[in-house]
PDB file of C-alpha atoms and ligand atoms in Angstrom:
ATOM      1  CA  UNK B1274       5.067  -2.412 -10.364  1.00 88.00           C
ATOM      2  CA  UNK B1275       2.312   0.236 -11.134  1.00 93.00           C
ATOM      3  CA  UNK B1276       3.433   0.520 -14.685  1.00 93.00           C
ATOM      4  CA  UNK B1277       2.210  -3.188 -15.198  1.00 90.00           C
ATOM      5  CA  UNK B1278      -0.895  -2.424 -13.465  1.00 92.00           C
ATOM      6  CA  UNK B1279      -1.549   0.884 -15.247  1.00 95.00           C
ATOM      7  CA  UNK B1280      -3.383  -1.008 -18.174  1.00 94.00           C
ATOM      8  CA  UNK B1281      -5.851  -2.768 -15.876  1.00 93.00           C
ATOM      9  CA  UNK B1282      -6.320   0.494 -14.129  1.00 95.00           C
ATOM     10  CA  UNK B1283      -7.131   2.162 -17.587  1.00 96.00           C
ATOM     11  CA  UNK B1284      -9.519  -0.678 -18.894  1.00 95.00           C
ATOM     12  CA  UNK B1285     -11.378  -0.864 -15.378  1.00 95.00           C
ATOM     13  CA  UNK B1286     -11.617   3.091 -14.842  1.00 95.00           C
ATOM     14  CA  UNK B1287     -15.409   3.459 -15.265  1.00 94.00           C
ATOM     15  CA  UNK B1288     -16.049   0.103 -12.816  1.00 93.00           C
ATOM     16  CA  UNK B1289     -13.632   1.951 -10.102  1.00 94.00           C
ATOM     17  CA  UNK B1290     -15.094   5.152 -10.380  1.00 95.00           C
ATOM     18  CA  UNK B1291     -18.424   4.013  -9.647  1.00 94.00           C
ATOM     19  CA  UNK B1292     -16.927   2.287  -6.492  1.00 94.00           C
ATOM     20  CA  UNK B1293     -14.814   5.145  -5.684  1.00 95.00           C
ATOM     21  CA  UNK B1294     -16.195   8.520  -6.838  1.00 97.00           C
ATOM     22  CA  UNK B1295     -17.088   9.597  -3.506  1.00 97.00           C
ATOM     23  CA  UNK B1296     -13.358   9.605  -2.525  1.00 98.00           C
ATOM     24  CA  UNK B1297     -12.447  11.863  -5.268  1.00 98.00           C
ATOM     25  CA  UNK B1298     -15.330  14.133  -5.246  1.00 98.00           C
ATOM     26  CA  UNK B1299     -14.667  14.271  -1.336  1.00 98.00           C
ATOM     27  CA  UNK B1300     -11.228  15.493  -2.019  1.00 98.00           C
ATOM     28  CA  UNK B1301     -12.100  18.164  -4.656  1.00 98.00           C
ATOM     29  CA  UNK B1302     -15.059  19.441  -2.462  1.00 98.00           C
ATOM     30  CA  UNK B1303     -12.457  19.786   0.561  1.00 98.00           C
ATOM     31  CA  UNK B1304      -9.952  21.553  -1.244  1.00 98.00           C
ATOM     32  CA  UNK B1305     -12.430  23.614  -3.317  1.00 98.00           C
ATOM     33  CA  UNK B1306     -10.199  24.936  -6.317  1.00 98.00           C
ATOM     34  CA  UNK B1307     -11.545  28.420  -8.032  1.00 98.00           C
ATOM     35  CA  UNK B1308     -11.865  29.315 -11.224  1.00 98.00           C
ATOM     36  CA  UNK B1309      -7.773  30.516 -12.234  1.00 98.00           C
ATOM     37  CA  UNK B1310      -5.994  28.329  -9.400  1.00 98.00           C
ATOM     38  CA  UNK B1311      -3.027  26.279 -10.135  1.00 98.00           C
ATOM     39  CA  UNK B1312      -3.540  22.389  -8.931  1.00 99.00           C
ATOM     40  CA  UNK B1313      -1.156  19.965  -8.102  1.00 99.00           C
ATOM     41  CA  UNK B1314      -2.165  16.243  -8.174  1.00 99.00           C
ATOM     42  CA  UNK B1315       0.243  13.802  -6.706  1.00 99.00           C
ATOM     43  CA  UNK B1316       0.346  10.123  -7.645  1.00 98.00           C
ATOM     44  CA  UNK B1317      -2.323  10.718 -10.357  1.00 98.00           C
ATOM     45  CA  UNK B1318      -2.767   7.307 -11.462  1.00 98.00           C
ATOM     46  CA  UNK B1319      -5.040   7.552 -14.184  1.00 97.00           C
ATOM     47  CA  UNK B1320      -5.903  11.093 -13.097  1.00 98.00           C
ATOM     48  CA  UNK B1321      -9.806  11.114 -12.431  1.00 98.00           C
ATOM     49  CA  UNK B1322      -9.503  12.966  -9.151  1.00 98.00           C
ATOM     50  CA  UNK B1323      -7.644  15.752 -10.500  1.00 98.00           C
ATOM     51  CA  UNK B1324      -9.743  15.974 -13.572  1.00 98.00           C
ATOM     52  CA  UNK B1325     -12.635  16.986 -11.680  1.00 98.00           C
ATOM     53  CA  UNK B1326     -10.680  20.152 -10.394  1.00 98.00           C
ATOM     54  CA  UNK B1327      -9.300  20.733 -13.863  1.00 98.00           C
ATOM     55  CA  UNK B1328     -13.222  21.110 -14.704  1.00 98.00           C
ATOM     56  CA  UNK B1329     -13.381  23.785 -11.557  1.00 98.00           C
ATOM     57  CA  UNK B1330     -10.496  25.817 -12.437  1.00 98.00           C
ATOM     58  CA  UNK B1331     -11.409  26.306 -16.047  1.00 98.00           C
ATOM     59  CA  UNK B1332      -8.943  27.576 -18.800  1.00 97.00           C
ATOM     60  CA  UNK B1333      -7.571  30.347 -16.701  1.00 98.00           C
ATOM     61  CA  UNK B1334      -6.198  27.783 -14.384  1.00 98.00           C
ATOM     62  CA  UNK B1335      -3.665  24.929 -14.468  1.00 98.00           C
ATOM     63  CA  UNK B1336      -3.745  21.329 -13.720  1.00 98.00           C
ATOM     64  CA  UNK B1337      -0.253  19.454 -13.243  1.00 98.00           C
ATOM     65  CA  UNK B1338      -0.930  15.619 -13.156  1.00 98.00           C
ATOM     66  CA  UNK B1339       2.123  13.877 -11.662  1.00 98.00           C
ATOM     67  CA  UNK B1340       2.955   9.962 -11.216  1.00 98.00           C
ATOM     68  CA  UNK B1341       6.116   8.024 -10.896  1.00 98.00           C
ATOM     69  CA  UNK B1342       4.635   5.802 -13.466  1.00 98.00           C
ATOM     70  CA  UNK B1343       5.083   6.781 -16.838  1.00 98.00           C
ATOM     71  CA  UNK B1344       2.242   4.290 -17.700  1.00 98.00           C
ATOM     72  CA  UNK B1345      -0.151   5.523 -15.366  1.00 98.00           C
ATOM     73  CA  UNK B1346       0.949   9.086 -16.588  1.00 98.00           C
ATOM     74  CA  UNK B1347      -0.200   7.594 -20.386  1.00 98.00           C
ATOM     75  CA  UNK B1348      -3.216   6.487 -19.522  1.00 98.00           C
ATOM     76  CA  UNK B1349      -3.992   9.603 -17.842  1.00 98.00           C
ATOM     77  CA  UNK B1350      -3.044  11.713 -20.757  1.00 98.00           C
ATOM     78  CA  UNK B1351      -5.408   9.571 -22.983  1.00 98.00           C
ATOM     79  CA  UNK B1352      -8.169  10.061 -20.490  1.00 98.00           C
ATOM     80  CA  UNK B1353      -7.713  14.128 -20.708  1.00 98.00           C
ATOM     81  CA  UNK B1354      -7.855  13.973 -24.605  1.00 98.00           C
ATOM     82  CA  UNK B1355     -11.181  12.061 -24.396  1.00 97.00           C
ATOM     83  CA  UNK B1356     -12.503  14.583 -22.002  1.00 97.00           C
ATOM     84  CA  UNK B1357     -11.281  17.429 -23.939  1.00 97.00           C
ATOM     85  CA  UNK B1358      -9.348  18.889 -21.258  1.00 98.00           C
ATOM     86  CA  UNK B1359      -7.065  21.518 -22.466  1.00 97.00           C
ATOM     87  CA  UNK B1360      -5.968  22.824 -19.110  1.00 98.00           C
ATOM     88  CA  UNK B1361      -3.667  19.926 -17.957  1.00 98.00           C
ATOM     89  CA  UNK B1362       0.084  19.064 -18.227  1.00 98.00           C
ATOM     90  CA  UNK B1363       1.342  15.633 -17.339  1.00 98.00           C
ATOM     91  CA  UNK B1364       4.893  15.272 -15.363  1.00 98.00           C
ATOM     92  CA  UNK B1365       6.813  12.234 -14.127  1.00 98.00           C
ATOM     93  CA  UNK B1366       7.534  13.156 -10.941  1.00 98.00           C
ATOM     94  CA  UNK B1367       8.384  11.384  -7.675  1.00 98.00           C
ATOM     95  CA  UNK B1368       6.384  13.142  -4.914  1.00 98.00           C
ATOM     96  CA  UNK B1369       9.115  12.651  -2.312  1.00 98.00           C
ATOM     97  CA  UNK B1370      11.634  14.903  -4.311  1.00 98.00           C
ATOM     98  CA  UNK B1371       9.532  16.966  -6.763  1.00 98.00           C
ATOM     99  CA  UNK B1372      11.404  18.660  -9.616  1.00 97.00           C
ATOM    100  CA  UNK B1373       8.650  21.650  -9.266  1.00 98.00           C
ATOM    101  CA  UNK B1374       9.013  25.231  -8.580  1.00 98.00           C
ATOM    102  CA  UNK B1375       8.572  26.239  -4.774  1.00 98.00           C
ATOM    103  CA  UNK B1376       5.486  27.850  -3.906  1.00 98.00           C
ATOM    104  CA  UNK B1377       3.699  27.442  -7.450  1.00 98.00           C
ATOM    105  CA  UNK B1378       0.399  25.467  -6.522  1.00 98.00           C
ATOM    106  CA  UNK B1379      -2.927  26.633  -4.881  1.00 98.00           C
ATOM    107  CA  UNK B1380      -3.947  23.168  -4.321  1.00 99.00           C
ATOM    108  CA  UNK B1381      -2.576  19.859  -4.318  1.00 99.00           C
ATOM    109  CA  UNK B1382      -4.763  16.500  -4.177  1.00 99.00           C
ATOM    110  CA  UNK B1383      -3.475  13.186  -3.683  1.00 98.00           C
ATOM    111  CA  UNK B1384      -5.573   9.996  -3.492  1.00 98.00           C
ATOM    112  CA  UNK B1385      -4.244   6.715  -2.422  1.00 98.00           C
ATOM    113  CA  UNK B1386      -0.744   7.707  -2.799  1.00 98.00           C
ATOM    114  CA  UNK B1387       1.005   8.798   0.637  1.00 98.00           C
ATOM    115  CA  UNK B1388       1.025   5.447   2.065  1.00 98.00           C
ATOM    116  CA  UNK B1389       2.587   3.690  -0.742  1.00 97.00           C
ATOM    117  CA  UNK B1390       5.883   6.007  -0.287  1.00 97.00           C
ATOM    118  CA  UNK B1391       8.776   4.813   1.676  1.00 96.00           C
ATOM    119  CA  UNK B1392       9.126   8.489   2.984  1.00 97.00           C
ATOM    120  CA  UNK B1393       5.477  10.248   3.473  1.00 98.00           C
ATOM    121  CA  UNK B1394       7.238  12.944   5.117  1.00 98.00           C
ATOM    122  CA  UNK B1395       9.579  13.827   2.587  1.00 98.00           C
ATOM    123  CA  UNK B1396       6.339  13.770   0.010  1.00 98.00           C
ATOM    124  CA  UNK B1397       4.491  16.011   2.460  1.00 98.00           C
ATOM    125  CA  UNK B1398       7.510  18.588   3.056  1.00 98.00           C
ATOM    126  CA  UNK B1399       7.718  18.547  -0.545  1.00 98.00           C
ATOM    127  CA  UNK B1400       4.011  19.333  -1.066  1.00 98.00           C
ATOM    128  CA  UNK B1401       4.452  22.231   1.605  1.00 98.00           C
ATOM    129  CA  UNK B1402       7.217  23.878  -0.349  1.00 98.00           C
ATOM    130  CA  UNK B1403       5.391  23.670  -3.688  1.00 98.00           C
ATOM    131  CA  UNK B1404       2.586  24.878  -2.161  1.00 98.00           C
ATOM    132  CA  UNK B1405       1.917  29.004  -2.287  1.00 98.00           C
ATOM    133  CA  UNK B1406       1.521  29.837   1.611  1.00 96.00           C
ATOM    134  CA  UNK B1407      -1.908  29.604   2.512  1.00 96.00           C
ATOM    135  CA  UNK B1408      -2.134  26.658  -0.429  1.00 98.00           C
ATOM    136  CA  UNK B1409      -4.591  23.742   0.444  1.00 98.00           C
ATOM    137  CA  UNK B1410      -3.401  19.871   0.527  1.00 98.00           C
ATOM    138  CA  UNK B1411      -6.432  17.633   0.491  1.00 98.00           C
ATOM    139  CA  UNK B1412      -5.473  13.588   0.594  1.00 98.00           C
ATOM    140  CA  UNK B1413      -7.133  10.215   0.950  1.00 98.00           C
ATOM    141  CA  UNK B1414      -5.518   7.380   2.679  1.00 98.00           C
ATOM    142  CA  UNK B1415      -7.060   4.028   3.640  1.00 98.00           C
ATOM    143  CA  UNK B1416      -8.682   3.625   6.801  1.00 98.00           C
ATOM    144  CA  UNK B1417      -8.197   0.881   9.050  1.00 97.00           C
ATOM    145  CA  UNK B1418      -7.627  -2.701   7.717  1.00 95.00           C
ATOM    146  CA  UNK B1419     -10.902  -4.057   9.409  1.00 97.00           C
ATOM    147  CA  UNK B1420     -13.088  -0.997   7.758  1.00 98.00           C
ATOM    148  CA  UNK B1421     -11.969  -2.289   4.632  1.00 98.00           C
ATOM    149  CA  UNK B1422     -13.330  -5.655   3.726  1.00 97.00           C
ATOM    150  CA  UNK B1423     -13.485  -4.750  -0.296  1.00 96.00           C
ATOM    151  CA  UNK B1424      -9.782  -5.639   0.193  1.00 94.00           C
ATOM    152  CA  UNK B1425      -9.181  -7.418   3.225  1.00 95.00           C
ATOM    153  CA  UNK B1426     -11.625 -10.395   1.569  1.00 96.00           C
ATOM    154  CA  UNK B1427      -9.934 -11.120  -1.168  1.00 95.00           C
ATOM    155  CA  UNK B1428      -6.511 -10.949   0.030  1.00 93.00           C
ATOM    156  CA  UNK B1429      -7.790 -12.839   3.177  1.00 94.00           C
ATOM    157  CA  UNK B1430      -8.703 -15.637   0.411  1.00 95.00           C
ATOM    158  CA  UNK B1431      -5.083 -15.734  -1.265  1.00 94.00           C
ATOM    159  CA  UNK B1432      -3.494 -15.778   2.052  1.00 93.00           C
ATOM    160  CA  UNK B1433      -5.313 -18.665   3.136  1.00 94.00           C
ATOM    161  CA  UNK B1434      -4.039 -20.323   0.357  1.00 93.00           C
ATOM    162  CA  UNK B1435      -0.300 -19.639   1.133  1.00 91.00           C
ATOM    163  CA  UNK B1436      -0.309 -17.416  -1.693  1.00 90.00           C
ATOM    164  CA  UNK B1437       0.478 -14.222  -0.165  1.00 86.00           C
ATOM    165  CA  UNK B1438       3.386 -12.776   1.809  1.00 77.00           C
ATOM    166  CA  UNK B1439       2.537 -11.899   5.454  1.00 75.00           C
ATOM    167  CA  UNK B1440       1.171  -8.282   5.791  1.00 72.00           C
ATOM    168  CA  UNK B1441       3.959  -5.622   5.440  1.00 72.00           C
ATOM    169  CA  UNK B1442       5.373  -4.404   8.757  1.00 82.00           C
ATOM    170  CA  UNK B1443       2.867  -1.702   9.834  1.00 78.00           C
ATOM    171  CA  UNK B1444       6.076   0.760   9.493  1.00 84.00           C
ATOM    172  CA  UNK B1445       7.019  -0.458   5.848  1.00 89.00           C
ATOM    173  CA  UNK B1446       4.718   1.152   2.854  1.00 93.00           C
ATOM    174  CA  UNK B1447       1.618  -0.449   2.138  1.00 92.00           C
ATOM    175  CA  UNK B1448      -2.308   0.238   1.925  1.00 94.00           C
ATOM    176  CA  UNK B1449      -2.637   0.699   5.634  1.00 95.00           C
ATOM    177  CA  UNK B1450       0.350   2.165   6.527  1.00 96.00           C
ATOM    178  CA  UNK B1451      -1.354   5.512   7.563  1.00 97.00           C
ATOM    179  CA  UNK B1452      -4.385   4.241   8.659  1.00 97.00           C
ATOM    180  CA  UNK B1453      -4.191   6.006  12.099  1.00 97.00           C
ATOM    181  CA  UNK B1454      -5.627   9.113  11.660  1.00 97.00           C
ATOM    182  CA  UNK B1455      -3.542  10.746  14.610  1.00 97.00           C
ATOM    183  CA  UNK B1456      -0.480   9.350  13.195  1.00 97.00           C
ATOM    184  CA  UNK B1457      -1.419  11.114   9.603  1.00 98.00           C
ATOM    185  CA  UNK B1458      -2.412  14.276  11.167  1.00 98.00           C
ATOM    186  CA  UNK B1459       1.187  14.215  13.067  1.00 98.00           C
ATOM    187  CA  UNK B1460       2.913  13.822  10.076  1.00 98.00           C
ATOM    188  CA  UNK B1461       0.715  16.543   8.294  1.00 98.00           C
ATOM    189  CA  UNK B1462       1.448  18.905  10.887  1.00 98.00           C
ATOM    190  CA  UNK B1463       5.367  18.195  11.277  1.00 98.00           C
ATOM    191  CA  UNK B1464       5.686  19.133   7.520  1.00 98.00           C
ATOM    192  CA  UNK B1465       4.440  22.582   8.065  1.00 98.00           C
ATOM    193  CA  UNK B1466       0.531  22.640   7.384  1.00 98.00           C
ATOM    194  CA  UNK B1467      -1.708  23.714   9.868  1.00 93.00           C
ATOM    195  CA  UNK B1468      -5.529  24.143  10.153  1.00 94.00           C
ATOM    196  CA  UNK B1469      -6.174  20.036   9.652  1.00 98.00           C
ATOM    197  CA  UNK B1470      -9.725  18.993   9.195  1.00 98.00           C
ATOM    198  CA  UNK B1471     -10.520  14.895   8.431  1.00 98.00           C
ATOM    199  CA  UNK B1472     -13.324  13.302   7.021  1.00 98.00           C
ATOM    200  CA  UNK B1473     -14.371   9.863   6.421  1.00 98.00           C
ATOM    201  CA  UNK B1474     -14.852   8.908   2.823  1.00 98.00           C
ATOM    202  CA  UNK B1475     -16.593   5.920   2.459  1.00 96.00           C
ATOM    203  CA  UNK B1476     -16.674   3.240  -0.659  1.00 96.00           C
ATOM    204  CA  UNK B1477     -18.756   0.742  -1.699  1.00 95.00           C
ATOM    205  CA  UNK B1478     -17.587  -2.243  -4.128  1.00 95.00           C
ATOM    206  CA  UNK B1479     -21.379  -3.390  -5.265  1.00 95.00           C
ATOM    207  CA  UNK B1480     -21.539  -6.420  -7.852  1.00 95.00           C
ATOM    208  CA  UNK B1481     -23.952  -9.043  -8.817  1.00 95.00           C
ATOM    209  CA  UNK B1482     -21.541 -12.197  -9.412  1.00 95.00           C
ATOM    210  CA  UNK B1483     -18.245 -13.033  -7.842  1.00 95.00           C
ATOM    211  CA  UNK B1484     -16.710 -13.213 -11.123  1.00 93.00           C
ATOM    212  CA  UNK B1485     -17.479  -9.754 -11.871  1.00 92.00           C
ATOM    213  CA  UNK B1486     -15.390  -8.543  -8.701  1.00 92.00           C
ATOM    214  CA  UNK B1487     -12.802 -10.905  -9.247  1.00 92.00           C
ATOM    215  CA  UNK B1488     -12.170  -9.939 -12.638  1.00 89.00           C
ATOM    216  CA  UNK B1489     -11.649  -6.284 -11.775  1.00 91.00           C
ATOM    217  CA  UNK B1490      -9.774  -6.228  -8.162  1.00 88.00           C
ATOM    218  CA  UNK B1491      -7.342  -8.927  -9.815  1.00 86.00           C
ATOM    219  CA  UNK B1492      -6.880  -6.752 -12.677  1.00 88.00           C
ATOM    220  CA  UNK B1493      -5.972  -3.395 -10.891  1.00 91.00           C
ATOM    221  CA  UNK B1494      -4.018  -4.916  -7.927  1.00 88.00           C
ATOM    222  CA  UNK B1495      -0.361  -5.106  -8.546  1.00 82.00           C
ATOM    223  CA  UNK B1496       0.268  -7.639  -6.024  1.00 83.00           C
ATOM    224  CA  UNK B1497      -2.849 -10.189  -6.739  1.00 88.00           C
ATOM    225  CA  UNK B1498      -2.010 -10.102 -10.600  1.00 81.00           C
ATOM    226  CA  UNK B1499       1.225 -11.500 -10.598  1.00 83.00           C
ATOM    227  CA  UNK B1500      -0.177 -14.122  -8.255  1.00 89.00           C
ATOM    228  CA  UNK B1501      -2.784 -15.234 -10.490  1.00 89.00           C
ATOM    229  CA  UNK B1502      -0.269 -15.641 -13.645  1.00 85.00           C
ATOM    230  CA  UNK B1503       1.950 -18.358 -11.495  1.00 89.00           C
ATOM    231  CA  UNK B1504      -1.375 -20.291 -10.521  1.00 92.00           C
ATOM    232  CA  UNK B1505      -2.913 -23.311 -12.716  1.00 93.00           C
ATOM    233  CA  UNK B1506      -6.740 -23.189 -13.316  1.00 92.00           C
ATOM    234  CA  UNK B1507      -7.527 -25.484 -10.374  1.00 94.00           C
ATOM    235  CA  UNK B1508      -5.630 -23.392  -7.813  1.00 93.00           C
ATOM    236  CA  UNK B1509      -7.665 -20.371  -8.851  1.00 93.00           C
ATOM    237  CA  UNK B1510     -10.911 -22.094  -8.843  1.00 94.00           C
ATOM    238  CA  UNK B1511     -10.232 -23.046  -5.220  1.00 95.00           C
ATOM    239  CA  UNK B1512      -9.193 -19.619  -4.259  1.00 95.00           C
ATOM    240  CA  UNK B1513     -12.301 -17.913  -5.909  1.00 95.00           C
ATOM    241  CA  UNK B1514     -14.506 -20.529  -3.972  1.00 96.00           C
ATOM    242  CA  UNK B1515     -12.779 -19.495  -0.708  1.00 96.00           C
ATOM    243  CA  UNK B1516     -13.411 -16.109  -1.959  1.00 96.00           C
ATOM    244  CA  UNK B1517     -16.815 -16.468  -2.637  1.00 97.00           C
ATOM    245  CA  UNK B1518     -17.474 -18.248   0.884  1.00 97.00           C
ATOM    246  CA  UNK B1519     -16.249 -14.782   2.650  1.00 98.00           C
ATOM    247  CA  UNK B1520     -18.449 -12.641   0.580  1.00 97.00           C
ATOM    248  CA  UNK B1521     -21.522 -14.312   1.910  1.00 97.00           C
ATOM    249  CA  UNK B1522     -21.994 -11.872   4.748  1.00 97.00           C
ATOM    250  CA  UNK B1523     -21.854  -8.966   2.250  1.00 98.00           C
ATOM    251  CA  UNK B1524     -24.783 -10.428   0.407  1.00 97.00           C
ATOM    252  CA  UNK B1525     -27.280  -7.245  -0.448  1.00 96.00           C
ATOM    253  CA  UNK B1526     -30.289  -7.501  -2.499  1.00 94.00           C
ATOM    254  CA  UNK B1527     -29.445  -9.618  -5.564  1.00 94.00           C
ATOM    255  CA  UNK B1528     -25.498  -8.644  -5.336  1.00 96.00           C
ATOM    256  CA  UNK B1529     -22.821  -8.151  -2.803  1.00 97.00           C
ATOM    257  CA  UNK B1530     -21.591  -4.973  -1.443  1.00 97.00           C
ATOM    258  CA  UNK B1531     -17.960  -4.766  -0.006  1.00 97.00           C
ATOM    259  CA  UNK B1532     -17.584  -1.567   2.030  1.00 97.00           C
ATOM    260  CA  UNK B1533     -14.372   0.211   2.510  1.00 98.00           C
ATOM    261  CA  UNK B1534     -13.319   3.412   4.338  1.00 98.00           C
ATOM    262  CA  UNK B1535     -10.640   6.272   3.119  1.00 98.00           C
ATOM    263  CA  UNK B1536      -9.741   8.853   5.493  1.00 98.00           C
ATOM    264  CA  UNK B1537      -9.964  12.699   3.954  1.00 98.00           C
ATOM    265  CA  UNK B1538      -7.482  15.040   4.968  1.00 98.00           C
ATOM    266  CA  UNK B1539      -7.612  18.828   4.309  1.00 98.00           C
ATOM    267  CA  UNK B1540      -4.692  21.127   5.528  1.00 98.00           C
ATOM    268  CA  UNK B1541      -3.432  24.544   4.817  1.00 97.00           C
TER     269      UNK B1541
HETATM  270  C1  LIG C2035      -3.301   3.396  -5.799  1.00 78.83           C
HETATM  271  S1  LIG C2035      -2.718   4.303  -6.991  1.00 78.83           S
HETATM  272  C2  LIG C2035      -3.806   5.625  -7.079  1.00 78.83           C
HETATM  273  C3  LIG C2035      -3.755   6.492  -8.372  1.00 78.83           C
HETATM  274  C4  LIG C2035      -4.991   7.845  -8.090  1.00 78.83           C
HETATM  275  N1  LIG C2035      -4.416   8.459  -7.225  1.00 78.83           N
HETATM  276  C5  LIG C2035      -6.277   7.480  -7.909  1.00 78.83           C
HETATM  277  O1  LIG C2035      -6.916   7.625  -6.952  1.00 78.83           O
HETATM  278  O2  LIG C2035      -6.905   6.393  -8.896  1.00 78.83           O
HETATM  279  C6  LIG C2035      -1.305   4.743  -6.405  1.00 78.83           C
HETATM  280  C7  LIG C2035      -0.382   5.350  -7.419  1.00 78.83           C
HETATM  281  O3  LIG C2035       0.699   6.105  -6.451  1.00 78.83           O
HETATM  282  C8  LIG C2035       1.870   6.352  -7.959  1.00 78.83           C
HETATM  283  N2  LIG C2035       3.089   6.480  -6.842  1.00 78.83           N
HETATM  284  C9  LIG C2035       3.621   5.524  -5.730  1.00 78.83           C
HETATM  285  N3  LIG C2035       4.695   5.990  -5.373  1.00 78.83           N
HETATM  286  C10 LIG C2035       4.804   6.904  -5.893  1.00 78.83           C
HETATM  287  C11 LIG C2035       5.763   8.360  -5.691  1.00 78.83           C
HETATM  288  N4  LIG C2035       6.676   8.050  -5.232  1.00 78.83           N
HETATM  289  N5  LIG C2035       5.862   9.484  -6.094  1.00 78.83           N
HETATM  290  C12 LIG C2035       4.686   9.205  -7.198  1.00 78.83           C
HETATM  291  N6  LIG C2035       3.532   8.643  -7.475  1.00 78.83           N
HETATM  292  C13 LIG C2035       3.640   7.576  -6.858  1.00 78.83           C
HETATM  293  C14 LIG C2035       1.664   5.157  -8.536  1.00 78.83           C
HETATM  294  O4  LIG C2035       2.581   5.014  -9.683  1.00 78.83           O
HETATM  295  C15 LIG C2035       0.168   4.841  -8.695  1.00 78.83           C
HETATM  296  O5  LIG C2035      -0.073   5.608  -9.820  1.00 78.83           O
END
């Protein structure tokens, strides 16, 4: 699924970063990687959050960017080459069973990965294992559904036309699986981390035209891309019209601003 979405994530990288940079930057600020440190990015996708850390750790530091999807890793590798980064390695790793040495990293970063994993407790235990004692974990998950109209507005339009399965069981992997910050903190503590701090990290999808947002989101979403491919033009137009109506409350100046909220967590 993520291999299929990787092309859209690469093509739309700048637009996505424009909307979400506060989350990547917030995580890196929380973890504060220092020159010479070794950083692991988990579920790195196209790699942008880790690349911010790579700049801070410098040539004497090391970033290992990991993901389960080889296509995401390939996109990340192309970006690192564009940026001229020479302190980054790329590894295909399942976060729930990391083929990485114990106590070998100072910092672990994970933006929007943990809640998608069937066994987040295993991923956190593995993260604790590969971090050195005192090593920092900074991760972000999506906050509650109602705080994320950037996602629920378009999902609502598809859902109203019977084009999406009902939302997953709250205990199944999914965008909002770890939206309860108490539950998230409990999971992190159970994996052996302490000194847990939480920080709200907002996102804003600002766009002038409905088509602009529609184009990006349907290209990056692993679920919506497949649905659209199965529809005829009239069906697509009907969902798009519905989506446009649902966007009306979010008019802002001469465009729209669909907000969202990530929860950032720092632990040691
Ligand atoms: C929503 S994307 C986030 C990508 C990136 N962290 C970002 O913020 O742009 C989720 C990523 O998690 C990866 N992923 C999902 N399950 C994983 C697992 N078990 N181990 C490692 N990566 C995983 C996917 O391949 C995808 O790249």
